[in-house]
Amino acid sequence: MKAQALADHLAENPVDDEYQPLSTYFPNKEVNSVEAISEDTNAWKMFFNGAVNAKGVGIRAILISPTGQHYPATTRLRFFCTNNTAEYEACIMGMNMAIDQDIEELLIMGDSDLIIQQAQGEWETRDVKLIPYRKHVKYLSKRFKSIEFRYIPRCHNELADALATLASMLPYPGNAHIDPLEIQIRERHGYCNTVGVEPNIQPWYHDIKRFLKTKEYPEQASGDQKRTIRRHASGFFMSGDVLYKRTLDLNLLRCIDAEEAGRIMYEVHAGVCGPHMNGYVLANKIL
């Protein structure tokens, strides 16, 4: 009833035909339609971002060729910058990179709506600190045969954002050498690279099974170890070559090795028809 109250109120108070919605100051505040824009496959792309925090200022620009090759660049600024000036510094650095590589067609994308709108000429630049940056961007734009500025959400500019933040937080190394940052992709847990099945390893019930079949003990076994094997063997039962363990309710549990246990857990747990239960429930289900 509470959720329906707003709908009932709007139905009882229809809006007149002469009503006009208020126009907002900022463009693109509300998206009324989506239009597909065809992109030139021969144009290069550039992502830029600037980060300002208590530890410093870092800027980042990434050039992407039409074939998908990435050319990143990171710079730490050692002079005072605001968020907007840092964004301009990153944009100018990327444009200079493109000019040095003789790129003629460039698509510049960033998550700063202010910088993109001012570069496109949609917004007027009134801040005295940003006017020189705006003029320099306009000057560099004339060096290209075709250039386009486009705003993108921050979630689509994650790589440049992360690297700019990293550059702003790392202290200046001075004369020390830092190797290039390499990002590896791993599809397994770290311990999976070191855990393996040892060759010719015997199952956990090997000594008990051999004692029930041949009454033999392992070599180098002490007196206490032999008594332990005899005590454990009294709770097991051999049927042919299959070893079972007796339970208190007179049921027999078949003994399996690690390889067979892994296969059984996978068949019960995984797959389209698997229940994907937790460890405790899975163990009781298998039993």
Short mmCIF file of C-alpha atoms in Angstrom, two decimals:
data_model
loop_
_atom_site.label_atom_id
_atom_site.label_comp_id
_atom_site.label_asym_id
_atom_site.label_seq_id
_atom_site.Cartn_x
_atom_site.Cartn_y
_atom_site.Cartn_z
CA MET A 1 0.00 0.00 0.00
CA LYS A 2 2.86 2.39 0.77
CA ALA A 3 4.55 1.65 -2.53
CA GLN A 4 1.31 2.24 -4.42
CA ALA A 5 0.67 5.66 -2.81
CA LEU A 6 3.01 7.55 -5.14
CA ALA A 7 1.54 5.94 -8.26
CA ASP A 8 -2.00 6.73 -7.09
CA HIS A 9 -1.06 10.35 -6.43
CA LEU A 10 0.42 10.79 -9.92
CA ALA A 11 -2.63 9.15 -11.52
CA GLU A 12 -4.98 11.52 -9.72
CA ASN A 13 -2.91 14.59 -10.64
CA PRO A 14 -2.04 14.39 -14.32
CA VAL A 15 0.45 16.85 -15.80
CA ASP A 16 -0.88 19.48 -18.18
CA ASP A 17 0.19 19.41 -21.83
CA GLU A 18 1.80 22.85 -21.49
CA TYR A 19 4.22 21.62 -18.81
CA GLN A 20 7.88 21.87 -19.81
CA PRO A 21 10.66 20.21 -17.79
CA LEU A 22 13.38 22.40 -16.36
CA SER A 23 16.60 22.46 -18.42
CA THR A 24 19.71 21.61 -16.41
CA TYR A 25 22.89 23.64 -16.59
CA PHE A 26 25.21 20.70 -17.23
CA PRO A 27 24.78 18.88 -20.56
CA ASN A 28 24.49 15.11 -20.70
CA LYS A 29 23.11 15.06 -17.17
CA GLU A 30 20.22 12.90 -18.30
CA VAL A 31 20.46 10.58 -21.29
CA ASN A 32 17.26 10.58 -23.34
CA SER A 33 18.54 8.52 -26.27
CA VAL A 34 21.52 6.45 -27.28
CA GLU A 35 23.06 6.90 -30.70
CA ALA A 36 25.61 4.55 -32.22
CA ILE A 37 28.77 6.32 -33.37
CA SER A 38 30.88 4.73 -36.05
CA GLU A 39 34.60 4.81 -35.25
CA ASP A 40 37.44 4.89 -37.71
CA THR A 41 39.43 1.69 -37.42
CA ASN A 42 42.62 3.52 -38.49
CA ALA A 43 42.43 6.07 -35.66
CA TRP A 44 44.58 5.77 -32.56
CA LYS A 45 43.00 5.99 -29.11
CA MET A 46 44.36 7.81 -26.10
CA PHE A 47 43.25 7.46 -22.47
CA PHE A 48 44.45 9.97 -19.90
CA ASN A 49 44.00 10.55 -16.18
CA GLY A 50 45.47 12.58 -13.36
CA ALA A 51 45.55 11.77 -9.66
CA VAL A 52 46.11 14.22 -6.80
CA ASN A 53 46.39 13.07 -3.20
CA ALA A 54 48.27 13.88 -0.04
CA LYS A 55 51.41 12.06 -1.23
CA GLY A 56 51.80 13.76 -4.61
CA VAL A 57 50.51 14.23 -8.13
CA GLY A 58 50.67 11.58 -10.83
CA ILE A 59 49.51 11.66 -14.45
CA ARG A 60 49.07 8.84 -16.92
CA ALA A 61 48.40 8.55 -20.65
CA ILE A 62 47.98 5.41 -22.74
CA LEU A 63 48.14 5.28 -26.53
CA ILE A 64 46.44 2.34 -28.22
CA SER A 65 47.20 1.57 -31.85
CA PRO A 66 44.54 0.33 -34.30
CA THR A 67 46.06 -3.16 -33.93
CA GLY A 68 45.62 -3.10 -30.12
CA GLN A 69 49.20 -2.35 -28.99
CA HIS A 70 49.43 -0.28 -25.78
CA TYR A 71 52.00 2.46 -25.21
CA PRO A 72 51.69 3.72 -21.60
CA ALA A 73 53.51 6.63 -19.97
CA THR A 74 53.50 7.74 -16.33
CA THR A 75 54.87 10.95 -14.84
CA ARG A 76 55.08 12.23 -11.28
CA LEU A 77 54.65 16.00 -11.02
CA ARG A 78 56.70 17.87 -8.45
CA PHE A 79 54.73 21.14 -8.56
CA PHE A 80 51.36 22.12 -7.17
CA CYS A 81 48.37 20.91 -9.18
CA THR A 82 44.66 20.75 -8.73
CA ASN A 83 42.57 17.88 -10.06
CA ASN A 84 41.71 19.79 -13.23
CA THR A 85 45.26 20.93 -13.95
CA ALA A 86 46.52 17.38 -13.41
CA GLU A 87 43.96 16.14 -15.94
CA TYR A 88 45.16 18.76 -18.42
CA GLU A 89 48.80 17.78 -17.82
CA ALA A 90 47.93 14.13 -18.56
CA CYS A 91 46.05 15.08 -21.73
CA ILE A 92 48.91 17.24 -22.98
CA MET A 93 51.46 14.51 -22.25
CA GLY A 94 49.44 12.00 -24.27
CA MET A 95 49.02 14.42 -27.17
CA ASN A 96 52.77 15.06 -27.24
CA MET A 97 53.36 11.29 -27.33
CA ALA A 98 51.04 11.01 -30.31
CA ILE A 99 52.79 13.89 -32.09
CA ASP A 100 56.20 12.27 -31.53
CA GLN A 101 54.90 9.09 -33.20
CA ASP A 102 53.52 11.04 -36.19
CA ILE A 103 49.93 10.02 -35.49
CA GLU A 104 47.46 11.88 -37.69
CA GLU A 105 44.09 10.59 -36.44
CA LEU A 106 43.51 10.47 -32.67
CA LEU A 107 40.52 9.78 -30.43
CA ILE A 108 41.09 11.20 -26.93
CA MET A 109 39.00 9.74 -24.10
CA GLY A 110 38.95 10.76 -20.46
CA ASP A 111 36.70 10.66 -17.41
CA SER A 112 36.96 14.41 -16.70
CA ASP A 113 33.81 15.97 -18.11
CA LEU A 114 35.22 19.47 -17.57
CA ILE A 115 38.36 18.86 -19.63
CA ILE A 116 36.49 17.14 -22.46
CA GLN A 117 33.78 19.81 -22.71
CA GLN A 118 36.32 22.64 -22.66
CA ALA A 119 38.49 20.91 -25.27
CA GLN A 120 35.45 20.51 -27.50
CA GLY A 121 34.54 24.17 -27.05
CA GLU A 122 31.20 23.33 -25.44
CA TRP A 123 32.08 24.95 -22.11
CA GLU A 124 33.72 28.31 -21.54
CA THR A 125 37.02 28.32 -19.67
CA ARG A 126 36.88 30.95 -16.94
CA ASP A 127 39.44 29.68 -14.44
CA VAL A 128 42.66 31.65 -14.93
CA LYS A 129 44.71 28.54 -14.10
CA LEU A 130 43.04 26.52 -16.88
CA ILE A 131 43.07 29.12 -19.67
CA PRO A 132 46.76 28.47 -20.64
CA TYR A 133 46.10 24.73 -20.65
CA ARG A 134 43.04 25.15 -22.86
CA LYS A 135 45.00 27.30 -25.34
CA HIS A 136 47.85 24.77 -25.47
CA VAL A 137 45.46 21.87 -26.08
CA LYS A 138 43.88 23.85 -28.91
CA TYR A 139 47.37 24.51 -30.36
CA LEU A 140 48.34 20.84 -30.19
CA SER A 141 45.02 19.84 -31.80
CA LYS A 142 46.06 21.64 -34.97
CA ARG A 143 48.98 19.19 -35.35
CA PHE A 144 46.56 16.36 -36.13
CA LYS A 145 44.65 15.68 -39.31
CA SER A 146 41.66 14.45 -37.32
CA ILE A 147 41.14 14.66 -33.55
CA GLU A 148 38.11 13.97 -31.36
CA PHE A 149 37.53 14.37 -27.63
CA ARG A 150 35.07 12.01 -25.94
CA TYR A 151 33.94 11.67 -22.34
CA ILE A 152 33.85 8.17 -20.81
CA PRO A 153 32.78 7.03 -17.32
CA ARG A 154 35.48 6.38 -14.74
CA CYS A 155 34.74 2.64 -14.84
CA HIS A 156 35.93 2.59 -18.49
CA ASN A 157 39.17 4.39 -17.64
CA GLU A 158 40.37 2.06 -14.89
CA LEU A 159 43.85 1.37 -16.30
CA ALA A 160 44.86 5.01 -16.64
CA ASP A 161 43.25 5.82 -13.28
CA ALA A 162 45.11 3.06 -11.45
CA LEU A 163 48.50 3.90 -12.97
CA ALA A 164 48.08 7.61 -12.29
CA THR A 165 47.25 6.87 -8.65
CA LEU A 166 50.29 4.59 -8.43
CA ALA A 167 52.57 7.29 -9.81
CA SER A 168 51.23 9.86 -7.35
CA MET A 169 51.81 7.62 -4.32
CA LEU A 170 55.29 6.23 -5.12
CA PRO A 171 58.16 8.32 -3.80
CA TYR A 172 60.65 9.68 -6.31
CA PRO A 173 63.49 7.11 -6.53
CA GLY A 174 66.22 9.63 -7.37
CA ASN A 175 69.13 7.91 -9.11
CA ALA A 176 67.86 4.43 -8.27
CA HIS A 177 66.79 2.22 -11.17
CA ILE A 178 63.33 0.65 -11.20
CA ASP A 179 62.57 -2.14 -13.65
CA PRO A 180 59.40 -1.89 -15.73
CA LEU A 181 56.27 -3.13 -14.02
CA GLU A 182 55.20 -6.53 -15.32
CA ILE A 183 51.67 -7.78 -14.69
CA GLN A 184 51.27 -11.54 -14.77
CA ILE A 185 48.03 -13.46 -15.13
CA ARG A 186 47.54 -16.56 -12.99
CA GLU A 187 44.63 -18.92 -13.28
CA ARG A 188 45.51 -21.06 -10.24
CA HIS A 189 46.18 -20.49 -6.56
CA GLY A 190 49.76 -20.00 -5.51
CA TYR A 191 49.93 -23.26 -3.60
CA CYS A 192 48.77 -25.19 -6.70
CA ASN A 193 52.17 -24.63 -8.29
CA THR A 194 53.98 -26.41 -5.45
CA VAL A 195 51.59 -29.20 -4.50
CA GLY A 196 51.83 -32.34 -6.60
CA VAL A 197 51.27 -36.05 -6.38
CA GLU A 198 54.42 -37.91 -5.41
CA PRO A 199 55.23 -40.85 -7.66
CA ASN A 200 54.63 -44.36 -6.32
CA ILE A 201 53.06 -43.08 -3.12
CA GLN A 202 51.02 -45.65 -1.23
CA PRO A 203 47.48 -44.94 0.00
CA TRP A 204 46.88 -44.25 3.67
CA TYR A 205 45.45 -47.74 4.31
CA HIS A 206 48.33 -49.63 2.66
CA ASP A 207 49.82 -51.02 5.90
CA ILE A 208 46.43 -52.09 7.25
CA LYS A 209 45.46 -53.79 4.01
CA ARG A 210 48.77 -55.65 3.79
CA PHE A 211 48.46 -56.81 7.39
CA LEU A 212 44.96 -58.22 6.81
CA LYS A 213 46.11 -60.04 3.67
CA THR A 214 49.57 -61.31 4.63
CA LYS A 215 49.97 -60.51 8.36
CA GLU A 216 53.14 -58.58 7.49
CA TYR A 217 54.38 -55.34 9.01
CA PRO A 218 56.28 -52.51 7.29
CA GLU A 219 60.03 -52.65 7.34
CA GLN A 220 61.75 -50.71 10.14
CA ALA A 221 58.47 -50.74 12.15
CA SER A 222 58.88 -50.58 15.92
CA GLY A 223 56.92 -52.56 18.49
CA ASP A 224 54.56 -49.66 19.21
CA GLN A 225 53.89 -49.16 15.50
CA LYS A 226 53.08 -52.85 15.07
CA ARG A 227 50.61 -52.75 17.95
CA THR A 228 48.98 -49.66 16.42
CA ILE A 229 48.57 -51.44 13.06
CA ARG A 230 46.97 -54.47 14.76
CA ARG A 231 44.60 -52.26 16.75
CA HIS A 232 43.49 -50.33 13.64
CA ALA A 233 43.20 -53.48 11.54
CA SER A 234 40.56 -54.90 13.89
CA GLY A 235 38.17 -52.19 12.69
CA PHE A 236 38.58 -53.03 8.98
CA PHE A 237 37.20 -55.79 6.77
CA MET A 238 38.53 -57.31 3.53
CA SER A 239 36.15 -58.44 0.78
CA GLY A 240 38.25 -59.77 -2.05
CA ASP A 241 40.72 -57.00 -2.84
CA VAL A 242 38.48 -54.19 -1.50
CA LEU A 243 39.07 -52.83 2.00
CA TYR A 244 36.14 -51.66 4.14
CA LYS A 245 35.98 -49.96 7.52
CA ARG A 246 33.40 -51.06 10.07
CA THR A 247 31.24 -48.38 11.68
CA LEU A 248 29.32 -48.39 14.96
CA ASP A 249 26.03 -48.99 13.12
CA LEU A 250 27.52 -52.08 11.39
CA ASN A 251 27.85 -50.33 8.03
CA LEU A 252 30.93 -50.81 5.84
CA LEU A 253 32.74 -47.81 4.37
CA ARG A 254 34.89 -48.51 1.32
CA CYS A 255 38.45 -47.21 1.63
CA ILE A 256 39.68 -45.12 -1.32
CA ASP A 257 42.92 -43.36 -2.18
CA ALA A 258 43.45 -39.64 -2.79
CA GLU A 259 42.94 -39.80 -6.56
CA GLU A 260 39.62 -41.63 -6.30
CA ALA A 261 38.50 -39.34 -3.47
CA GLY A 262 39.11 -36.29 -5.65
CA ARG A 263 37.10 -37.78 -8.49
CA ILE A 264 34.19 -38.64 -6.19
CA MET A 265 34.11 -35.16 -4.65
CA TYR A 266 34.14 -33.58 -8.11
CA GLU A 267 31.30 -35.78 -9.37
CA VAL A 268 29.13 -35.09 -6.32
CA HIS A 269 29.92 -31.38 -5.96
CA ALA A 270 30.47 -29.96 -9.45
CA GLY A 271 28.66 -30.13 -12.75
CA VAL A 272 25.25 -28.93 -13.85
CA CYS A 273 23.45 -31.35 -11.54
CA GLY A 274 25.87 -30.91 -8.64
CA PRO A 275 24.51 -29.32 -5.45
CA HIS A 276 27.71 -27.28 -4.86
CA MET A 277 27.43 -27.78 -1.09
CA ASN A 278 30.00 -26.82 1.54
CA GLY A 279 32.68 -29.11 2.90
CA TYR A 280 30.83 -30.49 5.93
CA VAL A 281 27.63 -31.28 4.00
CA LEU A 282 29.65 -32.67 1.07
CA ALA A 283 31.53 -35.10 3.33
CA ASN A 284 28.31 -36.40 4.89
CA LYS A 285 26.66 -36.66 1.47
CA ILE A 286 29.51 -38.79 0.15
CA LEU A 287 29.41 -41.03 3.22
#
